[in-house]
Coordinates of C-alpha atoms and ligand atoms in Angstrom, one line a residue:
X1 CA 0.0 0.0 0.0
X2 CA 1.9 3.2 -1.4
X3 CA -0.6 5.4 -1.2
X4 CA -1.4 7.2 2.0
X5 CA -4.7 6.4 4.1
X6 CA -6.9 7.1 6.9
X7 CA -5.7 5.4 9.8
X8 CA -8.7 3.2 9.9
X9 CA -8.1 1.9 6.4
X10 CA -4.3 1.5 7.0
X11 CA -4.5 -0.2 10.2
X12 CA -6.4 -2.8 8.0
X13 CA -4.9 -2.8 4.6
X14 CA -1.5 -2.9 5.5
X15 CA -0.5 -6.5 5.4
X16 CA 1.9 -9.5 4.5
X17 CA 1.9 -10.1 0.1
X18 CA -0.3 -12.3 0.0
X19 CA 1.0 -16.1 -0.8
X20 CA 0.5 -18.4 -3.8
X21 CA -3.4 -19.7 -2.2
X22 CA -4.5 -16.2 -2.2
X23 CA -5.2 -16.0 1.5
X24 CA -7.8 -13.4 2.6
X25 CA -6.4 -13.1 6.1
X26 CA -2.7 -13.3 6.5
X27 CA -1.2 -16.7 7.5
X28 CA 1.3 -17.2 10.6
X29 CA 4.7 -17.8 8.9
X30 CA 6.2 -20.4 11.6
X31 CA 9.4 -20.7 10.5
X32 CA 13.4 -20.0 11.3
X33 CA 14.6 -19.3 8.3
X34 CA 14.1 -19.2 4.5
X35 CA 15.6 -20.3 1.1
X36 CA 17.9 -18.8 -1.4
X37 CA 17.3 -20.4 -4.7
X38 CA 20.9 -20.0 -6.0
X39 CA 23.9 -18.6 -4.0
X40 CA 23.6 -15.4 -5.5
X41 CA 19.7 -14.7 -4.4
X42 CA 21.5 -15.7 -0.7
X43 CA 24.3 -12.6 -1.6
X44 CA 21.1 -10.4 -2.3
X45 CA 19.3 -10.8 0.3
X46 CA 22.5 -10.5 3.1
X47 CA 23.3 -7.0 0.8
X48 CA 19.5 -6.2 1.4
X49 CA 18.8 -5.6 -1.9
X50 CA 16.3 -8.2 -2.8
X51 CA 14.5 -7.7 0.2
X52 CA 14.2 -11.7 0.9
X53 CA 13.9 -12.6 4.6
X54 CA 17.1 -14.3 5.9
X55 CA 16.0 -15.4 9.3
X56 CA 13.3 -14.8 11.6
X57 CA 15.6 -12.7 14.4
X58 CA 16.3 -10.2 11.4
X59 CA 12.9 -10.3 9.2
X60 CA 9.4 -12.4 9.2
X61 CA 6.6 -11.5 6.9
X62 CA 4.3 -11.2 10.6
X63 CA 6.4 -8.9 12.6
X64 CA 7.7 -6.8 9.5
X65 CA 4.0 -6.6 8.7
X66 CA 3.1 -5.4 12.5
X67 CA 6.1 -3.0 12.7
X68 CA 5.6 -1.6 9.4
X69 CA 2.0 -0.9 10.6
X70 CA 2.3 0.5 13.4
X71 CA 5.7 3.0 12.4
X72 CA 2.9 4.0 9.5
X73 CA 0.4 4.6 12.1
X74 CA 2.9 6.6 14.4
X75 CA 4.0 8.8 11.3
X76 CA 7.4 7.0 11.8
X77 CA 9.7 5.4 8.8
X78 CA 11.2 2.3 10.6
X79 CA 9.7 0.0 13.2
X80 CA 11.1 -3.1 15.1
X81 CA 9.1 -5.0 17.0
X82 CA 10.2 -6.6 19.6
X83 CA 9.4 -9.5 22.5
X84 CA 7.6 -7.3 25.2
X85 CA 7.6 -3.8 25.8
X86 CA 10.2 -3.7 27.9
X87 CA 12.9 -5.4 25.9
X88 CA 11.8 -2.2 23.2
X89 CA 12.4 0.1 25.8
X90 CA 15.6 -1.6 26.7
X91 CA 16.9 -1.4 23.1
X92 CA 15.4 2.1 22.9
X93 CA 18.2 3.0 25.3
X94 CA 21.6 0.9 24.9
X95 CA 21.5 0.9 20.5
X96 CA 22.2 5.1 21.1
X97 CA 23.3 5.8 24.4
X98 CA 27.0 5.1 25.3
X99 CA 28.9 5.3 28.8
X100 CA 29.8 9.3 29.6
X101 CA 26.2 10.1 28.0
X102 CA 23.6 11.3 30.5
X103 CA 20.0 11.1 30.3
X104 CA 17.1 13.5 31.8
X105 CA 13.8 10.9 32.6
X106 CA 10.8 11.8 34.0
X107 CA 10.3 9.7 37.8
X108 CA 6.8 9.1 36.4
X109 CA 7.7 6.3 33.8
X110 CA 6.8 2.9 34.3
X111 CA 8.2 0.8 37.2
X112 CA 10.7 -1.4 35.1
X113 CA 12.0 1.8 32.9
X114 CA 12.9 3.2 36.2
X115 CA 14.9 0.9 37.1
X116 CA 16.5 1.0 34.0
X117 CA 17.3 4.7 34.3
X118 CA 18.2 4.3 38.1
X119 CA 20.0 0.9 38.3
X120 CA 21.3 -0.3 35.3
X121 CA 22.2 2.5 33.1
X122 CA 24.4 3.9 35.7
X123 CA 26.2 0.4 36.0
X124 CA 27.3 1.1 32.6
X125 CA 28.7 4.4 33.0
X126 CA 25.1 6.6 31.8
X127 CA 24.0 9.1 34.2
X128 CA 20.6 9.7 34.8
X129 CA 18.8 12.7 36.0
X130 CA 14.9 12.8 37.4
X131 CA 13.0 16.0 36.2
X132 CA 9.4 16.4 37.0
X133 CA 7.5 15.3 34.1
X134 CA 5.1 18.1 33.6
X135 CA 7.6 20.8 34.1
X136 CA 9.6 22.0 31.5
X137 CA 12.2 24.3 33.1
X138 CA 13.1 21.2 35.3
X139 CA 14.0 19.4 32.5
X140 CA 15.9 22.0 30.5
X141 CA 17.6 23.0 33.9
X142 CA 18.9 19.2 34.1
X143 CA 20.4 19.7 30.5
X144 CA 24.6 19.1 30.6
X145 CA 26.6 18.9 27.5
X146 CA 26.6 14.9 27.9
X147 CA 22.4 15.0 27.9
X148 CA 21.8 12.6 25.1
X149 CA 18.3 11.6 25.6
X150 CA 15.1 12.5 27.3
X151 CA 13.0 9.5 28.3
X152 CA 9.5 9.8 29.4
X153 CA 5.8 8.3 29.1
X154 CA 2.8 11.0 28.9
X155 CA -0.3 10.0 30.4
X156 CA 2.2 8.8 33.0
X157 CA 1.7 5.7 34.9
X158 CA -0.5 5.7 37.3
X159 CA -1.1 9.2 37.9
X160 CA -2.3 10.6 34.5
X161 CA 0.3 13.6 34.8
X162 CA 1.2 14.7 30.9
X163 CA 4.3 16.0 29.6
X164 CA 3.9 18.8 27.1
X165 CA 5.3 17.2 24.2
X166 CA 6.2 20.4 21.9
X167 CA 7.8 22.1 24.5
X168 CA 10.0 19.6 25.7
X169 CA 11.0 18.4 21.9
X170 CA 11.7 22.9 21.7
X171 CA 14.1 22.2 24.5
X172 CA 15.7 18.9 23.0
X173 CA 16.5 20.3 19.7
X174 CA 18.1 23.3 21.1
X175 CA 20.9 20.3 22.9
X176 CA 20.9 18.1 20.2
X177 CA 19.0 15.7 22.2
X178 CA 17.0 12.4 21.2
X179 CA 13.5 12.4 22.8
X180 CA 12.5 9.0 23.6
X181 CA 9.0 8.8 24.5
X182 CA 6.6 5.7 25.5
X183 CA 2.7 5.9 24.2
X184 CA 1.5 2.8 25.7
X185 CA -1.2 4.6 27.6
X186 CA -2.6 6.4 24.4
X187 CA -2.1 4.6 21.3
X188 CA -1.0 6.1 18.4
X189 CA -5.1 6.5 17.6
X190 CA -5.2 9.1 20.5
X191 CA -1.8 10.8 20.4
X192 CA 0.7 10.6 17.9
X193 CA 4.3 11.9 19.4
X194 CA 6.2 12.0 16.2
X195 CA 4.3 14.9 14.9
X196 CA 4.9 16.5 18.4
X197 CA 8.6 16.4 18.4
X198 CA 9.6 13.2 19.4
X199 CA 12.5 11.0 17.3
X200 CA 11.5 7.8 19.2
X201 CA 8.3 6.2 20.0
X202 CA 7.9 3.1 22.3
X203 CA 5.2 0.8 22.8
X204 CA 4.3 -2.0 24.9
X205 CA 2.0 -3.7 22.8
X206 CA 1.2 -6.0 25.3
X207 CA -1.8 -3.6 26.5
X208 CA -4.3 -2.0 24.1
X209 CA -2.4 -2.8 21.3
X210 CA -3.2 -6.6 21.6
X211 CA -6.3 -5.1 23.5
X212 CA -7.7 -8.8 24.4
X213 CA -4.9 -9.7 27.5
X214 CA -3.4 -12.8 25.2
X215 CA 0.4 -11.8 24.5
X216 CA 3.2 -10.1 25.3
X217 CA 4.7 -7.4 22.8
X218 CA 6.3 -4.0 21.7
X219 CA 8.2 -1.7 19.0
X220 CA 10.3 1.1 18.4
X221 CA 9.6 3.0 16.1
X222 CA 11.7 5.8 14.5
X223 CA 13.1 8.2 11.6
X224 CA 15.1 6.9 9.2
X225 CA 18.0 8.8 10.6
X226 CA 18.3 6.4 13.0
X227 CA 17.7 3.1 11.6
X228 CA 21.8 2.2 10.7
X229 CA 22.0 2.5 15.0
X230 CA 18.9 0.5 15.7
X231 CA 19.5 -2.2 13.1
X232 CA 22.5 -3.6 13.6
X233 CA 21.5 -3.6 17.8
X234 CA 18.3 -5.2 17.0
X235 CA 19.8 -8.2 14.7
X236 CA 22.8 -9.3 17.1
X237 CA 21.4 -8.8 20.4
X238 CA 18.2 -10.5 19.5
X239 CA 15.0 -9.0 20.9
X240 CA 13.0 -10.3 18.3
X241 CA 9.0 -11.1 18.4
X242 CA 8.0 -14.1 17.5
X243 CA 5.9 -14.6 14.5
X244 CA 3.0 -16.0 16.6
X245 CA 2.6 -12.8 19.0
X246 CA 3.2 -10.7 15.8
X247 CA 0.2 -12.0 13.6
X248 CA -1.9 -11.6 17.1
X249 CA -0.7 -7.7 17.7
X250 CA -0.9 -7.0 14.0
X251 CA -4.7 -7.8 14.1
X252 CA -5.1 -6.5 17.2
X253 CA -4.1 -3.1 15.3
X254 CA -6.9 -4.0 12.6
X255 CA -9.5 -2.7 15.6
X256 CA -7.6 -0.3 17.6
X257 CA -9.2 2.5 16.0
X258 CA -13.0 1.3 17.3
X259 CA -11.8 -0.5 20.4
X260 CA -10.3 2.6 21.8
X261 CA -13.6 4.9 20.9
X262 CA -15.4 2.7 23.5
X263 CA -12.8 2.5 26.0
X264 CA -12.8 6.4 26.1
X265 CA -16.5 6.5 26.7
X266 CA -17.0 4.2 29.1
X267 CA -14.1 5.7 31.1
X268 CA -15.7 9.1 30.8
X269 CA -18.8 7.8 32.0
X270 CA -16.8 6.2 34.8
X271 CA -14.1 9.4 35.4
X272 CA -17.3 11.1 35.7
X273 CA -19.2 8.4 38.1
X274 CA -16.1 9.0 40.5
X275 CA -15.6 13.2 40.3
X276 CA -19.2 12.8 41.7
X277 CA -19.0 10.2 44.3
X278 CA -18.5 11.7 48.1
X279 CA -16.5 8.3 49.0
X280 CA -13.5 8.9 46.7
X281 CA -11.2 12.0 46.3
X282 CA -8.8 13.5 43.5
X283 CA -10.3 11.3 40.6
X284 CA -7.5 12.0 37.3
X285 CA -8.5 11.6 34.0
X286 CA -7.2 14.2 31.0
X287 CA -10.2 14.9 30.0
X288 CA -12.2 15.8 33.1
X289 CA -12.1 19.8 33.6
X290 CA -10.8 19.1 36.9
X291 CA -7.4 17.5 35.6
X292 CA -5.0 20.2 36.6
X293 CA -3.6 19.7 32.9
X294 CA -6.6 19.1 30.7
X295 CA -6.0 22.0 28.4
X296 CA -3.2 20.7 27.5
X297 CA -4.9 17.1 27.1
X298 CA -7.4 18.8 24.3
X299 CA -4.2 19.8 22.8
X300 CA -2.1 17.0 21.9
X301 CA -4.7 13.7 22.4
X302 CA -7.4 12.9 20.6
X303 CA -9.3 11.7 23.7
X304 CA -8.8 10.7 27.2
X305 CA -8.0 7.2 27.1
X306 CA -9.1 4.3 29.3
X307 CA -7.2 4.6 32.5
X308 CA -8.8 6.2 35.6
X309 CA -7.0 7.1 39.1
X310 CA -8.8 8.0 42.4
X311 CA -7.7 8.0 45.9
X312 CA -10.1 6.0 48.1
X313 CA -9.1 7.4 51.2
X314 CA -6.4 5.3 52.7
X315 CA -5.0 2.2 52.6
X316 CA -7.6 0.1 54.0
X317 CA -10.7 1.8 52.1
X318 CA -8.2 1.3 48.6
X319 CA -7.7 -2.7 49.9
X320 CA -11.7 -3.0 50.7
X321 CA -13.0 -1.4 47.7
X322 CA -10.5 -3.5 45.3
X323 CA -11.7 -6.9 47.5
X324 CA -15.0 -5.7 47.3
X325 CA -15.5 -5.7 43.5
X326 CA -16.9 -7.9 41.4
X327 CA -16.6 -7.0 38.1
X328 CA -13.4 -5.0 37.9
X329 CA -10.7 -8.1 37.7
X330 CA -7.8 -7.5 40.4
X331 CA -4.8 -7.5 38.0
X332 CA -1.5 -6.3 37.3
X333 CA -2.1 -5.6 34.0
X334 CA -4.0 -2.9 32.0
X335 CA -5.7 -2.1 28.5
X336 CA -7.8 -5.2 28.1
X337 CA -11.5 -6.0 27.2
X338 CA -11.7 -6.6 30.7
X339 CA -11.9 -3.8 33.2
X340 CA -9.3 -4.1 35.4
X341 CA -8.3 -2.6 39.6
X342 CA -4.8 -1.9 40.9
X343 CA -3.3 -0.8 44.1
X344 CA -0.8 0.2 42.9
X345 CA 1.1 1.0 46.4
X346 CA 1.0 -2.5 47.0
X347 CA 1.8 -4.5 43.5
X348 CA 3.1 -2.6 40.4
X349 CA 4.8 0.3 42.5
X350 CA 5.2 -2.0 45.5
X351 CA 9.3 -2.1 44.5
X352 CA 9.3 1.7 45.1
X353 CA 10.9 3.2 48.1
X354 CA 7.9 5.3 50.0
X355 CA 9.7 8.5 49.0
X356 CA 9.5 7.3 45.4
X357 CA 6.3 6.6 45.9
X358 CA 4.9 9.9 47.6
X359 CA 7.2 11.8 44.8
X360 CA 5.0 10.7 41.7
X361 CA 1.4 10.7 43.9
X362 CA 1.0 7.2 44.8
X363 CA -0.4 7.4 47.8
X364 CA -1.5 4.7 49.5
X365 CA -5.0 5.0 49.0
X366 CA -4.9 5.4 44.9
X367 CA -6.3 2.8 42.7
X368 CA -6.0 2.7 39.0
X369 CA -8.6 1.7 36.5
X370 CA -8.1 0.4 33.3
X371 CA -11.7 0.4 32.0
X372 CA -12.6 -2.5 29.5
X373 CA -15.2 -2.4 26.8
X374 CA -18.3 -3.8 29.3
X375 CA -21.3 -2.0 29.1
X376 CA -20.9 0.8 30.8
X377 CA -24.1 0.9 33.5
X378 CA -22.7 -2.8 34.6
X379 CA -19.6 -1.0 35.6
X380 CA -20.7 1.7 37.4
X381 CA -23.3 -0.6 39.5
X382 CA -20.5 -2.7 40.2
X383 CA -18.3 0.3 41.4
X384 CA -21.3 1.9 43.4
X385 CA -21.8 -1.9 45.4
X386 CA -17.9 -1.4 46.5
X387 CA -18.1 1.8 47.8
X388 CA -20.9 1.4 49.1
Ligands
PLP401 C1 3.4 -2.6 30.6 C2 4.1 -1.4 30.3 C3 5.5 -1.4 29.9 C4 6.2 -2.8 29.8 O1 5.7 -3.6 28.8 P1 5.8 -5.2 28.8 O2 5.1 -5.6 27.5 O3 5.1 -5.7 30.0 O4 7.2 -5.5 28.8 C5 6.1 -0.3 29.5 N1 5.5 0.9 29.6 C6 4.2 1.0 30.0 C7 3.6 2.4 30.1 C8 3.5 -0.1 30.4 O5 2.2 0.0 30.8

């Protein structure tokens, strides 16, 4: 598909040749390698110039379809998809940083990143500064001459804080600096950071992308300026997805354009259930007027998205409204058909010290909601019985 689309229609249309049987839906190629019909098709295809796969931890017609897709979606050149979201952060970080570089992160990025940024990089000679995510003048403040990267996440996880994209890319290309940011939380159907500055876009696929809680997933994707850097890092070190996961995510991206419309409005209709319910307090969602940022919500997403916080008053009202639900699935995991509760305090952020904790608002009475696609009504009876 040359021709530029609507998203809807490209999230569809783009797909796998199709094979010698004329398949409607594309097939799952299961296998490790491929044939060159005479040694010089195999010197082709090593130069790159045929464009034949050579073996499935470089190229497979399922995850070159899925991370074609979804750099087209993004509005990037290049995608590599990889085995979760975390290994595409990982890779997102180590194929252009090098030790004496330094890196500005926001403290509100996903539990795992920040350890990569506080533990690990460090380890290997990259320095890492925090800077609070929705202020700017922190974050050019924390600039040195080494500042190679700026790594964030925007709606953050779990507090729904949002970076303003444009003015942070303003203060990277001042520096010369790479920003690296994660849209898990909106999708590339409700925010699309490429046209907001950023050079790299990660995803954990593994949440709405997928949509249906079956696999495990994620890209980078990026400008063609930086694909000889990301290449050769992706091919050795082996990050791959498998062909399987790949074919699932890639349809999964066939209905992320209607999944995530109903998502949004039943977690309005629930954002707004909350902001008027006396039992909880400081109830987050970009869109609600009472987001302390939701100006800047209308600005650069499309809609709010499907995750909700509230605080519901301590730690023993959070544990007996998330025991108390019926619904709601008590889960670790988020962006599924399912609606799904989280202390987060005591599970995803439990690895936090309290300091951490109290520094990006996870207090110990907040609960996160990743609202699901049931109907709506069912939901809110279900979250009215709890706090009741
Ligand atoms: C889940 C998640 C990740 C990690 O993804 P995995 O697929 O579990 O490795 C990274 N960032 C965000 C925002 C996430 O929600």
């Amino acid at each position: 598909m040359a021709d530029k689309h609507r998203f809807e229609t490209e999230a569809i249309r783009i797909q796998a040749e199709r094979g010698p049987y004329r398949e409607h839906a594309v097939p799952i190629y299961a296998t490790s390698s491929y044939v060159f019909d005479s040694v010089q098709a195999g010197v082709d295809a090593f130069e790159g110039a045929s464009g034949q796969p050579i073996y499935s931890r470089f190229d497979n017609p399922n995850t070159d379809e899925f991370a074609n897709k979804l750099a087209r979606l993004e509005g990037m050149d290049a995608g590599f998809a990889t085995a979760s979201g975390m290994s595409a952060i990982f890779m997102s970080l180590m194929a252009l940083l090098q030790r004496g570089d330094h890196v500005v992160g926001s403290p509100s990025v996903f539990s795992s990143t920040l350890k990569l940024l506080n533990h690990f990089l460090p380890r290997w000679g990259i320095e890492t500064t925090l800077a609070p995510l929705s202020d700017p003048a922190a974050w050019r403040a924390a600039v040195r001459p080494t500042t190679r990267m700026f790594v964030l996440e925007t709606p953050s996880n779990p507090g729904l804080e949002l970076a303003d994209l444009p003015a942070l890319a303003e203060i990277a290309k001042e520096h010369g600096i790479l920003v690296n940011v994660d849209n898990c939380f909106a999708t590339p159907w409700l925010q699309r950071p490429a046209e907001l500055g950023a050079d790299i876009v990660t995803h954990s696929a593994t949440k709405f992308i997928d949509g249906q809680g079956r696999v495990l997933g994620g890209a980078v994707l990026v400008g063609k300026e930086l694909v000889p850097e990301l290449m050769p890092f992706y091919r050795s070190t082996g990050p791959t997805l498998s062909a399987f996961n790949a074919w699932v995510l890639s349809k999964g991206l066939e209905t992320l354009a209607v999944r995530m419309e109903r998502h949004c409005d039943n977690a309005e209709t629930v954002a707004q259930f909350l902001d008027s319910h006396p039992g909880v307090s400081r109830v987050r969602y970009p869109f609600l007027d009472s987001h302390p940022q939701h100006d800047l919500a209308r600005r650069q997403m499309r809609r709010g998205g499907a995750m909700v916080t509230f605080d519901a008053g301590g730690m023993d009202a959070a544990t007996r409204l998330v025991d108390r639900l019926q619904i709601f699935s008590c889960s670790a995991n988020l962006g599924d058909t399912r609606s799904i509760v989280t202390h987060p305090a005591t599970t995803t952020h439990s690895g936090l010290s309290e300091e951490m904790r109290e520094r990006v608002g996870i207090t110990p009475g907040l609960v996160r909601l990743s609202v699901g696609l049931e109907h709506p009504d069912d939901l809110i009876a279900d979250l009215t019985q709890a706090l009741g």
